[in-house]
XYZ file of C-alpha atoms in Angstrom:
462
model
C 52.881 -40.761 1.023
C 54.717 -38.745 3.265
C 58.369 -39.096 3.356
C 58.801 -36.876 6.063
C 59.001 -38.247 9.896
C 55.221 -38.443 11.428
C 54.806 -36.800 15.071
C 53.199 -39.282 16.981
C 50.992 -39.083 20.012
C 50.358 -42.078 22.732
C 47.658 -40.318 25.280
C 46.659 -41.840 28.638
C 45.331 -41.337 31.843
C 48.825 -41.117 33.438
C 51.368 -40.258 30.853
C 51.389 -38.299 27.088
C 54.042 -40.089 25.096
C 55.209 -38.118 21.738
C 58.184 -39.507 19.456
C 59.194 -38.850 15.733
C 58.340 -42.105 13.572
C 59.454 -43.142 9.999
C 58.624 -46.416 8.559
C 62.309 -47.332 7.718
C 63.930 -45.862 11.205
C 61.437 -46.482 13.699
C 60.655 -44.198 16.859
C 63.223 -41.492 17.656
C 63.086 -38.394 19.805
C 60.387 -40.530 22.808
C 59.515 -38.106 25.418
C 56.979 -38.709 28.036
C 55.066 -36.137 29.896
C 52.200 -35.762 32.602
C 48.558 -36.257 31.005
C 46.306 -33.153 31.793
C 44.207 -35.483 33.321
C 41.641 -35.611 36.376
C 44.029 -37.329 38.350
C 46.193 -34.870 38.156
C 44.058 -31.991 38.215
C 40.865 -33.117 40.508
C 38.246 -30.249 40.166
C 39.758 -28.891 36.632
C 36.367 -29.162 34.653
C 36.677 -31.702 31.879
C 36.346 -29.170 29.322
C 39.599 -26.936 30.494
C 41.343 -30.252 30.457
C 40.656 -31.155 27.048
C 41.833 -27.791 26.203
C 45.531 -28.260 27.862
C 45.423 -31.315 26.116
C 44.759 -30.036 22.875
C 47.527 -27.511 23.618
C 49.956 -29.843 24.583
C 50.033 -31.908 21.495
C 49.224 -29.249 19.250
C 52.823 -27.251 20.111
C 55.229 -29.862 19.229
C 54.703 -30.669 15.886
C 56.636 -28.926 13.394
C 55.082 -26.640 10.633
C 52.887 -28.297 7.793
C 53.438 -31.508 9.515
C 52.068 -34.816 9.863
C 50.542 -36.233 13.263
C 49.131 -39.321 14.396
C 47.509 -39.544 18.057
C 46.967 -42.593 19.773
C 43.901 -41.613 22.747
C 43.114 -43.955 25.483
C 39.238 -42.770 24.911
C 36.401 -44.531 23.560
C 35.651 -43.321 20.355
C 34.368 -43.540 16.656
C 36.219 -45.082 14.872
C 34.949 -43.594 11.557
C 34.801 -39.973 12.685
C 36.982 -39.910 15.325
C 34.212 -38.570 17.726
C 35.525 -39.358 21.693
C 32.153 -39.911 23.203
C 34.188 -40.348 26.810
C 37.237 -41.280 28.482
C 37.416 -42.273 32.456
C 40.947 -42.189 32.505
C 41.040 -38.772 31.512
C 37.577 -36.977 32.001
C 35.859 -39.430 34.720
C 32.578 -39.418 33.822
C 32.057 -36.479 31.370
C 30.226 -38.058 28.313
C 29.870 -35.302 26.175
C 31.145 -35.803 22.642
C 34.685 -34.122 21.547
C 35.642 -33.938 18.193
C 39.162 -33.814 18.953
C 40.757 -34.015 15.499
C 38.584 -30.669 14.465
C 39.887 -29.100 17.685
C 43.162 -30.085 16.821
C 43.142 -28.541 13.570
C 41.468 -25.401 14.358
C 45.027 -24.934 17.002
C 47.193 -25.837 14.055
C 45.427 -25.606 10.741
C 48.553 -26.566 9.132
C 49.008 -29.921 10.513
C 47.494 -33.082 9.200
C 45.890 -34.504 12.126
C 45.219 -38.394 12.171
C 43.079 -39.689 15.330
C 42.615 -43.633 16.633
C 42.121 -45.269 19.852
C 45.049 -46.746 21.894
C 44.033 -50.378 21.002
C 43.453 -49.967 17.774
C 46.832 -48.502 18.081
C 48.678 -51.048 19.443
C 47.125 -53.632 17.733
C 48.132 -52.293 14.566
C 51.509 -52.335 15.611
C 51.177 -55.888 17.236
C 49.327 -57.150 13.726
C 52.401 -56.133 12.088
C 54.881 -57.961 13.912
C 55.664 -61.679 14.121
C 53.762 -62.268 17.166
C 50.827 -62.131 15.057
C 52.037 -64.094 11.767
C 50.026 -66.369 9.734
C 46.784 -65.395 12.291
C 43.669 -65.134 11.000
C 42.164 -62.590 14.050
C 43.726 -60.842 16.267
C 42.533 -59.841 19.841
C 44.586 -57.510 21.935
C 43.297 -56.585 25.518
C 44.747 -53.270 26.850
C 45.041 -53.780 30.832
C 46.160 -50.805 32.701
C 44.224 -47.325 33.715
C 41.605 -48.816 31.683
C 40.645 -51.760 30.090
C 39.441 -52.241 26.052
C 40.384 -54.947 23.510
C 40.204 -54.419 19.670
C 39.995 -57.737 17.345
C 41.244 -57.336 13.382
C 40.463 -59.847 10.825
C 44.239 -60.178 9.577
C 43.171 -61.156 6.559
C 41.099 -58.024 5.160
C 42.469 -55.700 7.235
C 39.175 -55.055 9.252
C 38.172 -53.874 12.541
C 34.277 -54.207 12.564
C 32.100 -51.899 14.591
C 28.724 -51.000 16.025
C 26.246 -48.591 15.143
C 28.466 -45.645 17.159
C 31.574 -46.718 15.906
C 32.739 -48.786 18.504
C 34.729 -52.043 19.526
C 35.730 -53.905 22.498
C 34.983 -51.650 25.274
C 34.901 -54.350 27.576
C 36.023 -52.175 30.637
C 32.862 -50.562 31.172
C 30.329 -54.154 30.867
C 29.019 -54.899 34.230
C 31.043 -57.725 35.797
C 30.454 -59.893 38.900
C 32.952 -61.067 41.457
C 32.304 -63.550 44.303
C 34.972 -63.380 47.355
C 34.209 -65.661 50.372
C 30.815 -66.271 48.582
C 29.729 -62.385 49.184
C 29.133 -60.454 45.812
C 31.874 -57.356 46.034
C 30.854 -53.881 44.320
C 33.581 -52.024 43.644
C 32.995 -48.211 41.510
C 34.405 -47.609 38.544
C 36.055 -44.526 37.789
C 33.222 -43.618 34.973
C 31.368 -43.639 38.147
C 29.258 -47.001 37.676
C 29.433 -49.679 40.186
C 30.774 -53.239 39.530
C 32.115 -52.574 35.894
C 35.155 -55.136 34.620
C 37.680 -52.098 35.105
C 36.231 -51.644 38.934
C 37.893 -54.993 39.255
C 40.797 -55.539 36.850
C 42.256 -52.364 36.040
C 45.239 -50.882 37.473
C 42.999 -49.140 40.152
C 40.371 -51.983 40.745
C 43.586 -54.080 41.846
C 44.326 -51.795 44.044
C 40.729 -51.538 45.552
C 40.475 -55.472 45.390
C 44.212 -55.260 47.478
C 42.317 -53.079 50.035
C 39.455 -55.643 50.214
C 41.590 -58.443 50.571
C 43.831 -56.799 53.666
C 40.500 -55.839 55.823
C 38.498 -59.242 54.957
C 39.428 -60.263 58.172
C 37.827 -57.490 59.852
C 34.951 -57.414 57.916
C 34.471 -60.887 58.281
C 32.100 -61.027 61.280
C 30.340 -58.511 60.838
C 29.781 -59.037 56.975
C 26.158 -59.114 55.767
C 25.288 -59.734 51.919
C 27.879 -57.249 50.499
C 31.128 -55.665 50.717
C 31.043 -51.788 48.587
C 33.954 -49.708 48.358
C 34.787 -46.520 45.765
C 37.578 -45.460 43.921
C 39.895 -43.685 46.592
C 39.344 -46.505 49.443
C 42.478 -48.197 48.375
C 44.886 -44.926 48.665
C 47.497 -44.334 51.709
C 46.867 -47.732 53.105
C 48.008 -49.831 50.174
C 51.878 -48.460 50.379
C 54.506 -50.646 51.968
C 55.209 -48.942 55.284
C 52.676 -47.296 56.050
C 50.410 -47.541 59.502
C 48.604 -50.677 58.620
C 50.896 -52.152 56.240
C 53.805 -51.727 59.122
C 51.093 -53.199 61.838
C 51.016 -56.351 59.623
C 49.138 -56.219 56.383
C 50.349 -57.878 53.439
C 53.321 -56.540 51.425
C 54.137 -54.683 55.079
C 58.148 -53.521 55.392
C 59.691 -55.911 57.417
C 58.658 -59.284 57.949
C 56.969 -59.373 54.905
C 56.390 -63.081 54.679
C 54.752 -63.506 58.070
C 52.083 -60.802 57.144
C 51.093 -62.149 53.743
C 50.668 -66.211 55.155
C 48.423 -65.231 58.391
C 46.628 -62.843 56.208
C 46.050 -65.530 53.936
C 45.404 -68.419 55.880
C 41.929 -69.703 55.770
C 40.469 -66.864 53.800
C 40.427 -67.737 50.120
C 37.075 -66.723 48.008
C 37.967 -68.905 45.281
C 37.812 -72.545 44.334
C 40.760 -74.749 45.358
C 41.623 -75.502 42.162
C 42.077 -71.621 40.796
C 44.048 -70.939 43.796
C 46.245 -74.168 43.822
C 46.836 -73.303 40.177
C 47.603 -69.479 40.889
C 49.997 -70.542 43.807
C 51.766 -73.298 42.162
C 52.233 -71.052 38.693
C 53.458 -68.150 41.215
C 56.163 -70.498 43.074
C 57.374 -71.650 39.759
C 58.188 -68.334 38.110
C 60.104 -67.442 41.654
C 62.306 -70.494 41.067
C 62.509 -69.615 37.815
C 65.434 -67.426 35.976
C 63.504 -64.527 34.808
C 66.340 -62.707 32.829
C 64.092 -63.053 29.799
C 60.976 -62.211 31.116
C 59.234 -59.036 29.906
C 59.052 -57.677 33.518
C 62.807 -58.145 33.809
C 63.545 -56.873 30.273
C 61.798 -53.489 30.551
C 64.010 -53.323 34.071
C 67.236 -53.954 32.026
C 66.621 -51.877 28.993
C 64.026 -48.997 30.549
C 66.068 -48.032 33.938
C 63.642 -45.163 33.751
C 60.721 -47.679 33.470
C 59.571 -47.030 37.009
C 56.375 -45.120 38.764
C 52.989 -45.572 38.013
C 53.409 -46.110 34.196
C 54.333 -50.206 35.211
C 50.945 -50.304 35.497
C 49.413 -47.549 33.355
C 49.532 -46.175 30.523
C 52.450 -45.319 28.017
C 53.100 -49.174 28.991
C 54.982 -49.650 25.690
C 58.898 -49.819 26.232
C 61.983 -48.608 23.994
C 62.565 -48.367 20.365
C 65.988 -49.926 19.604
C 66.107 -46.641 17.143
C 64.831 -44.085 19.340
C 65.756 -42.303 22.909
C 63.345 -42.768 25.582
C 63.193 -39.310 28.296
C 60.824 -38.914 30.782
C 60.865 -35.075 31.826
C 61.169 -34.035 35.088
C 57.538 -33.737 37.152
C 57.386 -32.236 40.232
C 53.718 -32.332 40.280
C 52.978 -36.281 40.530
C 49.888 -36.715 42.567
C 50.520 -38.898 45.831
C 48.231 -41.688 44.575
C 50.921 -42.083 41.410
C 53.761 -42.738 44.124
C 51.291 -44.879 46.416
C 50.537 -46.909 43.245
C 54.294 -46.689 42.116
C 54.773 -48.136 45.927
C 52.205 -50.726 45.447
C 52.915 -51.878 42.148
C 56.749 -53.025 43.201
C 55.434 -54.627 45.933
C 52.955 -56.690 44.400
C 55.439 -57.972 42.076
C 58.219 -58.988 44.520
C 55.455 -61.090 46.070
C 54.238 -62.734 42.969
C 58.254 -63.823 42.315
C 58.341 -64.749 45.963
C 55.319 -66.594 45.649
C 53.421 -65.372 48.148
C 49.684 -67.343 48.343
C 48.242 -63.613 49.137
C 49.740 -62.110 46.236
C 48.484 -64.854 44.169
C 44.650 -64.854 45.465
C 44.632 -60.960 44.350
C 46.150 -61.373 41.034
C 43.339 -64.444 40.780
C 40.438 -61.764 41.754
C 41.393 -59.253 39.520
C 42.360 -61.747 36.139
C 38.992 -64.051 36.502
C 36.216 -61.153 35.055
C 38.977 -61.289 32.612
C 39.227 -64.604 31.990
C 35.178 -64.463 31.807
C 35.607 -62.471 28.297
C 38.441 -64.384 27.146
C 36.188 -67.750 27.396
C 33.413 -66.249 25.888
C 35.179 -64.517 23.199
C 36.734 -67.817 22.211
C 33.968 -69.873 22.120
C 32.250 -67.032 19.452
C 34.988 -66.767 17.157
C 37.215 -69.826 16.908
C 39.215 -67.671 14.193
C 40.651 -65.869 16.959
C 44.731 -67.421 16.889
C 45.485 -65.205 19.122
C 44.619 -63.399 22.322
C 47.046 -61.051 23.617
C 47.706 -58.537 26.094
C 49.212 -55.467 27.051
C 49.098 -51.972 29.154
C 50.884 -51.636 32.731
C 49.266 -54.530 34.389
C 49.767 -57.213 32.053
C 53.310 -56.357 30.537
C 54.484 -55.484 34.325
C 53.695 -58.308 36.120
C 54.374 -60.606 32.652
C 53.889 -64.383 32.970
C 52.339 -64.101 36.127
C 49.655 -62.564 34.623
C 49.244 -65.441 31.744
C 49.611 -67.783 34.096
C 46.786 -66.330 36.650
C 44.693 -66.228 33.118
C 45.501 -70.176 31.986
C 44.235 -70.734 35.345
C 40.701 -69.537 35.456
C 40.603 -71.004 32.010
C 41.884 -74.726 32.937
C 39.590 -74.621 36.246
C 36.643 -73.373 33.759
C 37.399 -74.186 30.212
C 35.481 -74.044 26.767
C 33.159 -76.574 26.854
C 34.454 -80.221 25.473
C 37.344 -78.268 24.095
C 39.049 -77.184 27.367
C 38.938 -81.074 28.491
C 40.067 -82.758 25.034
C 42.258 -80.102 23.671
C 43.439 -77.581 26.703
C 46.493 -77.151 24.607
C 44.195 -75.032 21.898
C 43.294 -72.453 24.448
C 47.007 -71.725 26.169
C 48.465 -71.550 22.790
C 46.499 -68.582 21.954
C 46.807 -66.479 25.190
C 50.030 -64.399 25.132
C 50.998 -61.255 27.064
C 53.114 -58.755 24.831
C 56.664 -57.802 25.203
C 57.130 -54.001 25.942
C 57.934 -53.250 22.238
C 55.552 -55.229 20.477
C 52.155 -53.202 21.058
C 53.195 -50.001 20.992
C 50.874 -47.060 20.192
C 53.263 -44.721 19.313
C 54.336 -47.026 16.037
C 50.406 -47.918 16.112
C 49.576 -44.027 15.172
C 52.145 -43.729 12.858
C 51.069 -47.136 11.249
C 47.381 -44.994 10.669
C 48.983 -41.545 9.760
C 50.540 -43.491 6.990
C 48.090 -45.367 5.767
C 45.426 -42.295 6.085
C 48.515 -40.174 3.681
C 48.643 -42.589 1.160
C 44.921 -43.671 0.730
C 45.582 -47.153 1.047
C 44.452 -49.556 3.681
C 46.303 -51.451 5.925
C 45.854 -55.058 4.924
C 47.719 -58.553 5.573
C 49.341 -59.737 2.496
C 52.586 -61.834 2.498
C 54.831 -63.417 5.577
C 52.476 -62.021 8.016
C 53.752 -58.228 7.674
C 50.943 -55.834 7.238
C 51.433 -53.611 4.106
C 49.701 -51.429 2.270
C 47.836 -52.209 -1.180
């Protein structure tokens, strides 16, 4: 076991988080820093880019050190193969042993690789969120979507034949708005994916749907198809057709959102009566406590397009939290910074619009949620994190409760509704982090032991 502090690694498709972790002090020494991702660097082949990355993490761990890297990728989880990451590479598929690439840069390091979920539900597993559960899912929402479930009690996260879990982002998905089916692409380049719809991007697209419906509207014929990009320079407050009366528009906000509105809701009464009445609520309500308002308080650095993306997880009562300086933020990062404030003043305003997009983007998710309960009743809980869902908090459980009260487990969501809320939960900032996640694995990797569940629901090692 190493007594040493582990250099940990949180990688996303917006930000690279590193931090020194112990198991007695915590995070210290949190710095967050650009990803060398397409985003960022549009035409960089996918190749180069996993070469800056490899360069970026492999430079800041000290000699003959420890690491443990958190990647928002899917990969094996046995060998630690990525087979592809959206976020990151778009649709390059190629395998990338990363942790062999990592140690050929620094042969001297001991170089421990996981996915983000599995991550951050290690972390979340050890916490008291998760006591006395038998399974555990978590659902990542931001850039990207994935979940990871772990049977508390042995310790194990079961996978396929290629190593995999939960990559839920990337099944095909339908959505029905005004009756008309609505392909959006997502960014792997496949139409009508979850993540086209429920990601931190598809929201944006589904936001761009939503403000020309009205247009479209008579001259509409079977479907609506839009890409990723359609979303960008129209979807920031101010802007020429936000300021000519779209919703979220500077100004007269209000007036914008109800006409737009009015008359033009895709779903079911019920899901939107639920959505609007949940929405009004948390406006009345004092939100000093909620996680949205928490990360404000404690993170007054928490701000751009890491509310909802990734690095989502906030501070470390042990550990200081810098972001360093970038000069090089794309414009779609500040148009989805712009966005993403926007849509949550609404949602504590109330606004019906507001609601009927956070509805859209939460019911493919609700789909899996329903489905995944009704397999495995072990599941105690069901919780989520990433940008999306930790910024916009209990407005996003409550969107979720109510595409599963309008369209519940069968017999159970009648007789026992009660069984289903209990179990949905959306994670405070600091409870699914997977910075402590990797250091969690680089432990457990040093000592030999696996992580398992044994007393007063803290995961230890045996």
């Amino acid at each position: 076991m190493t007594a040493r502090p582990i250099t940990v690694f949180d990688v996303g498709g917006t930000h690279l988080r590193r931090a020194s972790w112990t198991e007695r002090h915590g995070l210290a020494e949190i710095r967050r820093t650009p990803s060398p991702s397409r985003t960022r660097h549009p035409g960089v082949a996918a190749a180069d880019l996993r070469t800056r990355l490899i360069r970026a993490m492999a430079d800041q761990v000290p000699p003959d050190g420890v690491a443990g890297v958190s990647l928002g990728a899917a990969l094996d989880h046995h060998t630690g193969t990525v087979y592809a990451s959206a976020p990151l590479w778009g649709a390059h598929t190629d395998s990338f042993d990363l942790r062999a690439a990592l140690r050929t840069a620094r042969p001297d390091v001991r170089w421990h690789v996981l996915n983000d979920v599995t991550a951050a539900l290690l972390h979340l597993a050890s916490g008291p969120a998760a006591r006395d559960c038998r399974k555990v899912l978590l659902t990542t929402v931001s850039t990207g979507i994935a979940c990871r479930i772990l049977d508390r009690r042995t310790g194990e996260i079961a996978v396929d034949g290629c190593g995999l879990q939960g990559e839920i982002g990337h099944l095909p998905s339908t959505l029905l708005l005004d009756g008309v089916p609505v392909e959006l692409t997502c960014d792997c380049g496949v139409a009508c994916h979850l993540a086209a719809f429920s990601s931190g991007p598809g929201l944006r697209r589904l936001a761009e749907f939503l403000h020309t419906r009205g247009a479209r509207a008579g001259t509409r014929a079977g479907r609506v198809v839009a890409a990723p990009g359609d979303h960008r320079a129209d979807l920031v407050p101010g802007s020429a057709r936000f300021a000519a009366g779209g919703p979220w528009a500077t100004g007269d906000r209000r007036a914008g959102i109800t006409t737009a509105a009015q008359g033009t809701s895709g779903f079911d009464a019920a899901t939107v009566e639920a959505a609007s009445e949940a929405a009004a609520h948390l406006a009345a309500a004092d939100h000093t406590g909620s996680p949205l308002a928490e990360a404000a308080r404690t993170r007054p650095d928490r701000r751009g397009p890491d509310r909802m993306g990734p690095g989502h997880s906030g501070p470390n009562p042990t550990g200081s939290d810098r972001t360093e300086p970038d000069h090089t933020a794309p414009a779609q990062d500040q148009e989805a910074a712009a966005f993403e404030t926007a849509l949550s003043a609404a949602l504590d305003a109330g606004d019906p619009l507001a609601s009927e997009l956070l509805a859209a983007a939460t019911r493919p998710v609700a789909d899996v949620v329903r489905t995944a309960l009704c397999l495995d009743p072990q599941l105690d809980l069901v919780a989520f994190t990433g940008g999306v869902a930790v910024g916009l908090g209990r407005h996003y459980r409550a969107a979720l409760l109510a595409h599963l009260a309008a369209e519940g487990l069968y017999i159970t969501g009648e007789r026992a509704p009660r069984w289903i809320a209990d179990r949905i939960h959306v994670c405070l900032p600091t409870e699914a982090d997977g910075l402590v996640g990797a250091g969690l694995a680089a432990l457990a990797a040093e000592s030999g032991r696996p992580l398992h569940r044994l007393r007063d629901g803290e995961m230890v090692r045996t």
